[in-house]
Each structure stands twice: as structure tokens, then as C-alpha cells.
PDB file of C-alpha atoms in Angstrom:
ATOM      1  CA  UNK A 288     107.149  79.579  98.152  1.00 45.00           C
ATOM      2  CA  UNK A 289     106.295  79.144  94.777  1.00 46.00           C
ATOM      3  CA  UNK A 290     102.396  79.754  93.720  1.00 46.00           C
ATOM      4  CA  UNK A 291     100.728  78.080  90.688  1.00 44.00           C
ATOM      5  CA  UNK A 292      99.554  80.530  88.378  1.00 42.00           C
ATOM      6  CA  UNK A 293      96.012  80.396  87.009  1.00 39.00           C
ATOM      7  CA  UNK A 294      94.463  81.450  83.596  1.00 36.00           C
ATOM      8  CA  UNK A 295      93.299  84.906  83.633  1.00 32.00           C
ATOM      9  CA  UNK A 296      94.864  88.809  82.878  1.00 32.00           C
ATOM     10  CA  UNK A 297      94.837  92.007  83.876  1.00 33.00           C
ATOM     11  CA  UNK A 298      96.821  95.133  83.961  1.00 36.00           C
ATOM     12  CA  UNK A 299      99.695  96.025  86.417  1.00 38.00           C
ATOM     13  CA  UNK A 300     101.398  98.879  87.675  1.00 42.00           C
ATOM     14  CA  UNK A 301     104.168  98.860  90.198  1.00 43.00           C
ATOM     15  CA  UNK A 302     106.462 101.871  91.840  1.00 44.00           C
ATOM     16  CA  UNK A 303     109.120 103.399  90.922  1.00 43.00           C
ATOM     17  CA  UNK A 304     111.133 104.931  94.040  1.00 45.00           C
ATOM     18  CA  UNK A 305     113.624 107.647  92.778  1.00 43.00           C
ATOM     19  CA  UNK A 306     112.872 110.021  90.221  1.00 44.00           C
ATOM     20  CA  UNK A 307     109.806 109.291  80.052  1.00 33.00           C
ATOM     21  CA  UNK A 308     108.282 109.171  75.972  1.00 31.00           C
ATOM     22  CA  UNK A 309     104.738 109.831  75.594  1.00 30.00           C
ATOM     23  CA  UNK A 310     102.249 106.935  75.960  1.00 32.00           C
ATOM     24  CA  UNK A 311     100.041 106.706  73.073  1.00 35.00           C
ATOM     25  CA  UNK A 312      96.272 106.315  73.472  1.00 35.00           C
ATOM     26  CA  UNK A 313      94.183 103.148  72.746  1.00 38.00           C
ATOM     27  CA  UNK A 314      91.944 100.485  74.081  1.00 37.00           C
ATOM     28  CA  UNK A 315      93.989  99.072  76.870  1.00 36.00           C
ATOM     29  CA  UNK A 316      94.967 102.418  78.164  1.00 38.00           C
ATOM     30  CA  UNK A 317      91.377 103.470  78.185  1.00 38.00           C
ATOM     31  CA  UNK A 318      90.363 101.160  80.889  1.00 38.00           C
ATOM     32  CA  UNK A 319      92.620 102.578  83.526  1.00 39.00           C
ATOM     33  CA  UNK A 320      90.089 104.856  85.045  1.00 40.00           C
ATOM     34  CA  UNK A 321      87.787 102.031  85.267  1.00 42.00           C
ATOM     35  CA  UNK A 322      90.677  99.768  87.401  1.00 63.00           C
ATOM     36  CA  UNK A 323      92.944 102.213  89.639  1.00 70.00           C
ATOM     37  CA  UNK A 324      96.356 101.171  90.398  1.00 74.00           C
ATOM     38  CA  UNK A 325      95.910  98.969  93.794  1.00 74.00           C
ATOM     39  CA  UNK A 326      99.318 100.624  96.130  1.00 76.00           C
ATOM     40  CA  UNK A 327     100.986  97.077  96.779  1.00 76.00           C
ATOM     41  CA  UNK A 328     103.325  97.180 100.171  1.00 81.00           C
ATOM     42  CA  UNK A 329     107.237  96.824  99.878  1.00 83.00           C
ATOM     43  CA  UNK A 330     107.333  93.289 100.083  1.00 86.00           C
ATOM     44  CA  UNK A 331     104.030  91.667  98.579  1.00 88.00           C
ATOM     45  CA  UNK A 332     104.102  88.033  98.146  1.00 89.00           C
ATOM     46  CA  UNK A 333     103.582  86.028  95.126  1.00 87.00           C
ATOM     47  CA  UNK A 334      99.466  85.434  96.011  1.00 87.00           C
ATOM     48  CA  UNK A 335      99.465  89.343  96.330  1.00 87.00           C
ATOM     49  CA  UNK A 336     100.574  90.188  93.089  1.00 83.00           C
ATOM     50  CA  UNK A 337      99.050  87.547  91.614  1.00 79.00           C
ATOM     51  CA  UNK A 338      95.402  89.052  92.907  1.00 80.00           C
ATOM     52  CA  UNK A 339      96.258  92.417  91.939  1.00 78.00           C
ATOM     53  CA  UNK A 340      97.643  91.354  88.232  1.00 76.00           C
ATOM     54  CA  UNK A 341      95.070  88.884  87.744  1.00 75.00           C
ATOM     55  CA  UNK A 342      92.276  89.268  89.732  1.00 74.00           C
ATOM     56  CA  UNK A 343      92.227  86.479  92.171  1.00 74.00           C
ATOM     57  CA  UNK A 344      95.477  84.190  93.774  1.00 76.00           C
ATOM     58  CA  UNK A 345      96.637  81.364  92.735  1.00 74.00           C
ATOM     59  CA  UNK A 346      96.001  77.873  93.866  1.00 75.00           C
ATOM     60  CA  UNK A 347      97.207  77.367  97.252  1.00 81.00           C
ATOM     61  CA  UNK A 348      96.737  80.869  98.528  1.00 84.00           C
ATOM     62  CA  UNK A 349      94.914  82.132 101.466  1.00 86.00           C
ATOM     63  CA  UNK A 350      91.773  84.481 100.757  1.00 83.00           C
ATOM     64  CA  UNK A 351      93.489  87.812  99.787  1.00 81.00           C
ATOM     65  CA  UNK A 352      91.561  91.222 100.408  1.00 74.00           C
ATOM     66  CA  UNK A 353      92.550  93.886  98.162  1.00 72.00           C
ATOM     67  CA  UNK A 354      91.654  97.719  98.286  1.00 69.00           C
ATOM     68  CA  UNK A 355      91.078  99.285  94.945  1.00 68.00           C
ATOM     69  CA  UNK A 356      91.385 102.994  94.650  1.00 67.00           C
ATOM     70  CA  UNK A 357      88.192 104.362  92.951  1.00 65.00           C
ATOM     71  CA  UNK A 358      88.103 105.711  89.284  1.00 63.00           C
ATOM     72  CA  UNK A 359      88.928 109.181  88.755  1.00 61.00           C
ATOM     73  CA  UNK A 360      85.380 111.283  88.726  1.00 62.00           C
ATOM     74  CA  UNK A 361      84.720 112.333  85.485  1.00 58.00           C
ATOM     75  CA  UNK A 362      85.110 116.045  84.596  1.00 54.00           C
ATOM     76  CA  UNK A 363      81.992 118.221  85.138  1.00 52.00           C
ATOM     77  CA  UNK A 364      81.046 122.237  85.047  1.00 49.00           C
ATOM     78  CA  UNK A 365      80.556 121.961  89.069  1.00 53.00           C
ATOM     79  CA  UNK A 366      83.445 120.359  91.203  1.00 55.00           C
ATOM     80  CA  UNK A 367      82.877 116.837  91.776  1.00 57.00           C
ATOM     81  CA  UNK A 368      81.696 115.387  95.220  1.00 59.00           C
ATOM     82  CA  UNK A 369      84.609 113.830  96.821  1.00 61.00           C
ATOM     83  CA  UNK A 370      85.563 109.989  95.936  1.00 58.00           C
ATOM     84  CA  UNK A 371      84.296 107.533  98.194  1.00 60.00           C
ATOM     85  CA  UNK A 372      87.358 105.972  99.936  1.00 58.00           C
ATOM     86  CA  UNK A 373      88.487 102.400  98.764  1.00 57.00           C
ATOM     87  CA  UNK A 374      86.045  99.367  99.685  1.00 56.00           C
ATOM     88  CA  UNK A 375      87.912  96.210 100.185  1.00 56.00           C
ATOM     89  CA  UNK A 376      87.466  93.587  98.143  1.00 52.00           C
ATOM     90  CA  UNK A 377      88.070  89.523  98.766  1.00 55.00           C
ATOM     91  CA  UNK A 378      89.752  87.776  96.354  1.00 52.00           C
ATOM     92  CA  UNK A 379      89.310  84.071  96.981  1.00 53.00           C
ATOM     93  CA  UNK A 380      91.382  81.441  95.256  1.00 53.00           C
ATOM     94  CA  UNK A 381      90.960  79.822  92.606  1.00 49.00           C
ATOM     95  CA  UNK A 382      89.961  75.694  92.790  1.00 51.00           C
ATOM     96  CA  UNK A 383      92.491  73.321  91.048  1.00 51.00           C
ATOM     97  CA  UNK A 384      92.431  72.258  88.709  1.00 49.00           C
ATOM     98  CA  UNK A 385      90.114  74.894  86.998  1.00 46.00           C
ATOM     99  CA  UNK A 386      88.394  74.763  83.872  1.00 48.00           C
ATOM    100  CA  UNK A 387      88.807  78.593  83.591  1.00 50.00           C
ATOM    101  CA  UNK A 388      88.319  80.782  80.455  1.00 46.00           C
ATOM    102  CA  UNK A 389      91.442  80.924  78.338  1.00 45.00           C
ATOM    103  CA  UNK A 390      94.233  83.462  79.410  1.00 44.00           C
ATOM    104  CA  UNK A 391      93.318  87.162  78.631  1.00 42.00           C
ATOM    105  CA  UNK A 392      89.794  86.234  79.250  1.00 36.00           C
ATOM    106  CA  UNK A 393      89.169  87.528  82.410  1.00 45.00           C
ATOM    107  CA  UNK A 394      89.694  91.036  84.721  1.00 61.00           C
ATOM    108  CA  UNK A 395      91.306  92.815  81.677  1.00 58.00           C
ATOM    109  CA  UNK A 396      92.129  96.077  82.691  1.00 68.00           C
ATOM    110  CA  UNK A 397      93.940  95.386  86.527  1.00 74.00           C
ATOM    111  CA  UNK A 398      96.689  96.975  87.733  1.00 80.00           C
ATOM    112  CA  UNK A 399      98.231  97.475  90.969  1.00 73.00           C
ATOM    113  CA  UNK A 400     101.466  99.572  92.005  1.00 77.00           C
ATOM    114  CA  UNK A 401     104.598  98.299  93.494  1.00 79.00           C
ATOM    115  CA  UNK A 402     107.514 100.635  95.147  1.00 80.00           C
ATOM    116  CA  UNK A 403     110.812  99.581  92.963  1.00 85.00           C
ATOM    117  CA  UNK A 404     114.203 101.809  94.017  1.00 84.00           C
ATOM    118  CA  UNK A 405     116.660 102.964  92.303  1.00 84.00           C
ATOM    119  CA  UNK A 406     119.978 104.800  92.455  1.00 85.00           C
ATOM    120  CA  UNK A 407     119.278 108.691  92.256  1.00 80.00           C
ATOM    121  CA  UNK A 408     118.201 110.366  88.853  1.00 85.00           C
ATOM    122  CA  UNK A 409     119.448 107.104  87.607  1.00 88.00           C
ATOM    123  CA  UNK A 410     117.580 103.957  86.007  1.00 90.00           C
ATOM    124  CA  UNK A 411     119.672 101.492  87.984  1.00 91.00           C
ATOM    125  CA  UNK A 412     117.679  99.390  90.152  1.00 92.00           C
ATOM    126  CA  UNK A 413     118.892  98.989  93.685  1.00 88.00           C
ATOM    127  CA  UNK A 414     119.374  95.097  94.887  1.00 93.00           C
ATOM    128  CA  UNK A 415     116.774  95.210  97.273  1.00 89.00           C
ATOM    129  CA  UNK A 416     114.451  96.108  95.422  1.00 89.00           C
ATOM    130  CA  UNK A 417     114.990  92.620  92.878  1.00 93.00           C
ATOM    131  CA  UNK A 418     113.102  90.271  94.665  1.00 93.00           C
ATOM    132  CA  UNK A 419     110.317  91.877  94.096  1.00 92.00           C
ATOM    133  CA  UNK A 420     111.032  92.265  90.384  1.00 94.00           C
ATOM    134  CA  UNK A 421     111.927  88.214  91.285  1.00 95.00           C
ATOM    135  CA  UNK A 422     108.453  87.240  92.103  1.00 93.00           C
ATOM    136  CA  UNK A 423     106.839  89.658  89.375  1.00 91.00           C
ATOM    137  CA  UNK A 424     109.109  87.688  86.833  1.00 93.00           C
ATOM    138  CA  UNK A 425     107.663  84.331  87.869  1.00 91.00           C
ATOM    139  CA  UNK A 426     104.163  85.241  87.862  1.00 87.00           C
ATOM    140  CA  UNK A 427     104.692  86.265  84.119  1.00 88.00           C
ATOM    141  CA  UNK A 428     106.351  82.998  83.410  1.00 90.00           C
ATOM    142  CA  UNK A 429     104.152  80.812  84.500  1.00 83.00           C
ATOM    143  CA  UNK A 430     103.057  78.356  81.853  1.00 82.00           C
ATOM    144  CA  UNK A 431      99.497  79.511  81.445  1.00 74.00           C
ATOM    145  CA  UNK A 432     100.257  82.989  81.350  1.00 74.00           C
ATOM    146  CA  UNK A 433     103.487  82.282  78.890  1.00 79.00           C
ATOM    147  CA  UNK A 434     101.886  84.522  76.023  1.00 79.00           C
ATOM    148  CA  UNK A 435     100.558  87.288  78.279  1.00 80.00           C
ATOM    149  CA  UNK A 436     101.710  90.494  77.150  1.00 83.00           C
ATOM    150  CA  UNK A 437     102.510  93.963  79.085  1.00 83.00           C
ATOM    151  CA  UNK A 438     103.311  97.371  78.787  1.00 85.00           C
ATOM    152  CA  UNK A 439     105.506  98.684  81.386  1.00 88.00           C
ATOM    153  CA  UNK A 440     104.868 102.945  81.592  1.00 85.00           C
ATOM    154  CA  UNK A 441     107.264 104.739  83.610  1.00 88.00           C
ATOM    155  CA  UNK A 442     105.774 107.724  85.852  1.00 88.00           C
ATOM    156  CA  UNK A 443     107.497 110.332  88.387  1.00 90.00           C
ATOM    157  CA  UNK A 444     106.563 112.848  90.999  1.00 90.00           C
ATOM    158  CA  UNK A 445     106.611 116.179  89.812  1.00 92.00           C
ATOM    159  CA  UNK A 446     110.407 117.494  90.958  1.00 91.00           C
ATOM    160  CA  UNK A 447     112.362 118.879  88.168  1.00 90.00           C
ATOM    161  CA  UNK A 448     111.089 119.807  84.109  1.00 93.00           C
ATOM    162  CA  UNK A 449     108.920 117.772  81.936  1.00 93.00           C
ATOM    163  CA  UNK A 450     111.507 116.623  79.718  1.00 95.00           C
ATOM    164  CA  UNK A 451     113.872 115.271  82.057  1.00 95.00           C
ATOM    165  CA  UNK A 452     111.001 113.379  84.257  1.00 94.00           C
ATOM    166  CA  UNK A 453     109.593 111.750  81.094  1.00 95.00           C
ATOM    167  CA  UNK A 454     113.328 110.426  80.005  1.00 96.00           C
ATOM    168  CA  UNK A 455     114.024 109.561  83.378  1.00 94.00           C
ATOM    169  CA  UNK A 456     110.538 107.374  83.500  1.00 94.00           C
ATOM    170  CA  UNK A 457     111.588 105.988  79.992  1.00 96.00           C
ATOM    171  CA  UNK A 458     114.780 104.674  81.380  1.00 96.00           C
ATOM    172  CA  UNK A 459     113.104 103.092  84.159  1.00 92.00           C
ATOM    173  CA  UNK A 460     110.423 101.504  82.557  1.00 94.00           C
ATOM    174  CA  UNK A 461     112.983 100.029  80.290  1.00 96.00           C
ATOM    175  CA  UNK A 462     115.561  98.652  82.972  1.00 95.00           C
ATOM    176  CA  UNK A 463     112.267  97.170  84.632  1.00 95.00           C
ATOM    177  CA  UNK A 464     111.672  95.458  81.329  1.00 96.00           C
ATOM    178  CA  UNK A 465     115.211  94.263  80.827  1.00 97.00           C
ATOM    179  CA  UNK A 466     115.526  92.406  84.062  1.00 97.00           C
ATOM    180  CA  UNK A 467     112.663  90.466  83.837  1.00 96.00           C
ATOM    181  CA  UNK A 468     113.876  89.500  80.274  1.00 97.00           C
ATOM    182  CA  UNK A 469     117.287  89.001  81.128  1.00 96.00           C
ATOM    183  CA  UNK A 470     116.615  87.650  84.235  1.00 96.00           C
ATOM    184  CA  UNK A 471     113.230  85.582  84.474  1.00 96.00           C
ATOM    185  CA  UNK A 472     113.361  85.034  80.340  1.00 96.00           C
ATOM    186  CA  UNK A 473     110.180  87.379  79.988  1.00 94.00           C
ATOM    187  CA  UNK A 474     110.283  87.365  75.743  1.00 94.00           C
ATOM    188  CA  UNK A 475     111.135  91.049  74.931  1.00 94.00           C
ATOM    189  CA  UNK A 476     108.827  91.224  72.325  1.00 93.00           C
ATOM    190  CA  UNK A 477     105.986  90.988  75.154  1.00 92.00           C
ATOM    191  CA  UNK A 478     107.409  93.670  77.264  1.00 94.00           C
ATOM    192  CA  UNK A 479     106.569  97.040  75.681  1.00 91.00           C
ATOM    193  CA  UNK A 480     107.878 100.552  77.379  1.00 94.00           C
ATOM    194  CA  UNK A 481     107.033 104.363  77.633  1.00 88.00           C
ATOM    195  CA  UNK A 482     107.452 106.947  79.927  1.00 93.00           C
ATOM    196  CA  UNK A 483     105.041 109.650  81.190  1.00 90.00           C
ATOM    197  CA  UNK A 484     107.038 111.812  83.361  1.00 93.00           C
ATOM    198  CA  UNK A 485     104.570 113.204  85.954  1.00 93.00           C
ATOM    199  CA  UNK A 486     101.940 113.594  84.090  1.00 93.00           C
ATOM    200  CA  UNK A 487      99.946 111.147  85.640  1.00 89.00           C
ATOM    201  CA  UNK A 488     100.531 111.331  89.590  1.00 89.00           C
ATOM    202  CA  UNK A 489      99.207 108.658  91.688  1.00 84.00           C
ATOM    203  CA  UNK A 490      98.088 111.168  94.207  1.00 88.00           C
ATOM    204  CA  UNK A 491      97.041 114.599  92.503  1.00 91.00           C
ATOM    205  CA  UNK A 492      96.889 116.648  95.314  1.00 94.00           C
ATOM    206  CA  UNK A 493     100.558 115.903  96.103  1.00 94.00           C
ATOM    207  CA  UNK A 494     102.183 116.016  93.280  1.00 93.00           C
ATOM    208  CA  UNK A 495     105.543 115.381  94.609  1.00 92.00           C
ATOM    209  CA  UNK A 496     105.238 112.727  96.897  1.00 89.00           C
ATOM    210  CA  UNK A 497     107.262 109.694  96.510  1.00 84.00           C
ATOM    211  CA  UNK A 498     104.175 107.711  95.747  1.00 83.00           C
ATOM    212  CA  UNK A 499     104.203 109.043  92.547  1.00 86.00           C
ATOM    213  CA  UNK A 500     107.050 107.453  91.562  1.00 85.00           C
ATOM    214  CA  UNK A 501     106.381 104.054  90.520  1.00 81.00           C
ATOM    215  CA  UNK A 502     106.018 102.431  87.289  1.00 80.00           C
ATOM    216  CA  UNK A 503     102.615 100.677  86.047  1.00 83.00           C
ATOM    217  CA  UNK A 504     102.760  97.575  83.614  1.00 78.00           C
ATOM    218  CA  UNK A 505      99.536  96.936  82.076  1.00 78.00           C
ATOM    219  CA  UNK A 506      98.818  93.497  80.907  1.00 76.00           C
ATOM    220  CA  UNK A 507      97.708  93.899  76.666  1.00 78.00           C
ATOM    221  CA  UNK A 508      96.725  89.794  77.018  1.00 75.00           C
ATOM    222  CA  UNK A 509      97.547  86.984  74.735  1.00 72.00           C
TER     223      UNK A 509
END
């Protein structure tokens, strides 16, 4: 079923399964430790990723609770007291038609993770894992998101050297971008790509758990 979209941004991650450039730093970057990737299931449906990329579902969609990971705690001389686990959240949808803020307006800096496969220590992704690549390519096409713009960063769990994990991540991050270009007719020039290897686990304390493979896409706006 095809879900309206509505006119707001975010950021988004999504999963890599399977086993990189560095990611320069800057404004949209900067607000990730304020909005944790949200873990997305296998399967998520169009109103999930819609209230993980954007903030709230679509017209049409049920009430959606999603469970955002805290920020990191901040570095201090004295270990920091554990993070609180995640509080849900409701997203409610969004009346139609709305008389919303422009696109990019609102909930900059979401993101949420998604698990993507691929062939082993290759960037070719495996056909089960397109349909979810299918309904991330429609939520970026819908009209009111049309000039939405994303960076797709590439991240793996911490098996095998630095070098090879941030190529690897690189690769992915740019096959992800191809198919929804080639595809869904994402416009290239809004898909931009880097890799981070496993610098950045999803889970630090277990660095090579398959959660860490994933790839995040952050939405830059309009």
C-alpha cells in the first residue's frame, strides 16, 4: 500500500548486513548525537520509515510508536552513569490535507537504521533485501519531498583492518545510492556517499556484532 508523503525532513540511517572514505565534519553530522539511529525491523512498512525519516507517518497511517536510542553521554573525567534505556515515543499522523511548514522545516536531524544484505565482502545487494530499498525509494520520491537531499554513510562491524572496512562501507553506501537512482529515479546529485568503516559502531560494547553493519542516510533537506 502506497502512503502519501507529508512535508517535513529528517535524517536516516539504515543497515548494512555483510561487511569506506572518511566522512567529513559539519552541521548536519553534528546533530547525530542529539537523534540516535532508531534500529528499524527487517521488513518495516512504508508508515515506519516514514516516522523514523520524517518524524511522524504519513496520511493514512495508524499511530506509530517509535523507540529512539538515547544520545551518546558526553565525555567526562569520571565514567558516565549508564544511559537510560529507550522511552517510546508516539508518532501520530499527520491530518490531510496539512498546512505544514515547508519541506526541511521540521525534525532535522532523524535517522533510523535498516538491515540491507549483501553478498559477502561484496557491495552487491542481495534481492531480498530490495523491497526495502523499494519502499525507501518511494518515500524519497514523493512529490513534497522531491528536493530532499541525503547522505548515505556506509559503516561496518569491526572484523578485518581499517582500510578494507572503510572501502568496503564506501562501496556499499554507493550501490545503496545507485539503486534508488537507477531504480526509483532518486536525482544523483541528491544522494551523496562516504564510508566510515567501523569507526562508528552502533553498539560499542560489541564491536563486531552484525548490528553494526548497516548504512545511515542522513537527510541534508531542500
Amino acid at each position: 500500500m502506497h502512503m502519501r508523503m507529508f512535508p517535513t525532513i529528517g535524517i536516516l540511517a539504515f543497515g548494512l548486513l555483510g561487511d569506506g572514505l572518511a566522512l567529513p565534519a559539519g552541521p548536519a553530522l553534528a546533530q547525530s548525537a542529539a537523534a540516535p539511529a532508531v534500529p528499524l525491523g527487517p521488513n518495516p512498512s512504508e508508515c515506519e520509515i516514514q516516522a523514523a525519516l520524517f518524524g511522524a507517518a504519513g496520511p493514512g497511517c495508524p499511530p506509530i510508536v517509535m523507540k529512539r536510542p538515547p544520545p551518546p553521554p558526553v565525555a567526562a573525567a569520571s565514567s558516565p552513569a549508564p544511559a537510560p534505556a529507550p522511552a517510546p515515543v508516539a508518532v501520530p499522523a499527520l491530518p490531510g490535507p496539512p498546512q505544514d511548514p515547508p519541506v526541511a522545516a521540521l525534525k532535522a536531524g532523524l535517522r533510523a537504521a535498516f538491515r540491507i544484505g549483501f553478498d559477502f565482502n561484496s557491495a552487491r545487494i542481495r534481492p531480498e533485501s530490495r523491497a526495502v530499498l523499494d519502499r525507501i525509494g518511494a518515500v524519497m520520491t514523493a512529490p513534497e519531498t522531491a528536493k530532499a537531499r541525503f547522505r548515505i554513510v556506509g559503516h561496518t562491524d569491526a572484523v578485518g583492518g581499517d582500510a578494507a572496512n572503510r572501502a568496503l562501507s564506501q562501496r556499499r553506501a554507493d550501490a545503496v545510492a545507485d539503486y534508488l537512482a537507477e531504480r526509483h529515479g532518486v536525482r544523483r546529485d541528491r544522494l551523496d556517499t562516504a564510508g566510515m568503516g567501523a569507526r562508528e559502531p552502533l553498539l560499542p560494547k560489541k564491536p563486531k556484532a552484525a548490528e553494526n553493519r548497516r548504512v545511515e542516510i542522513v537527510n541534508l533537506g531542500g
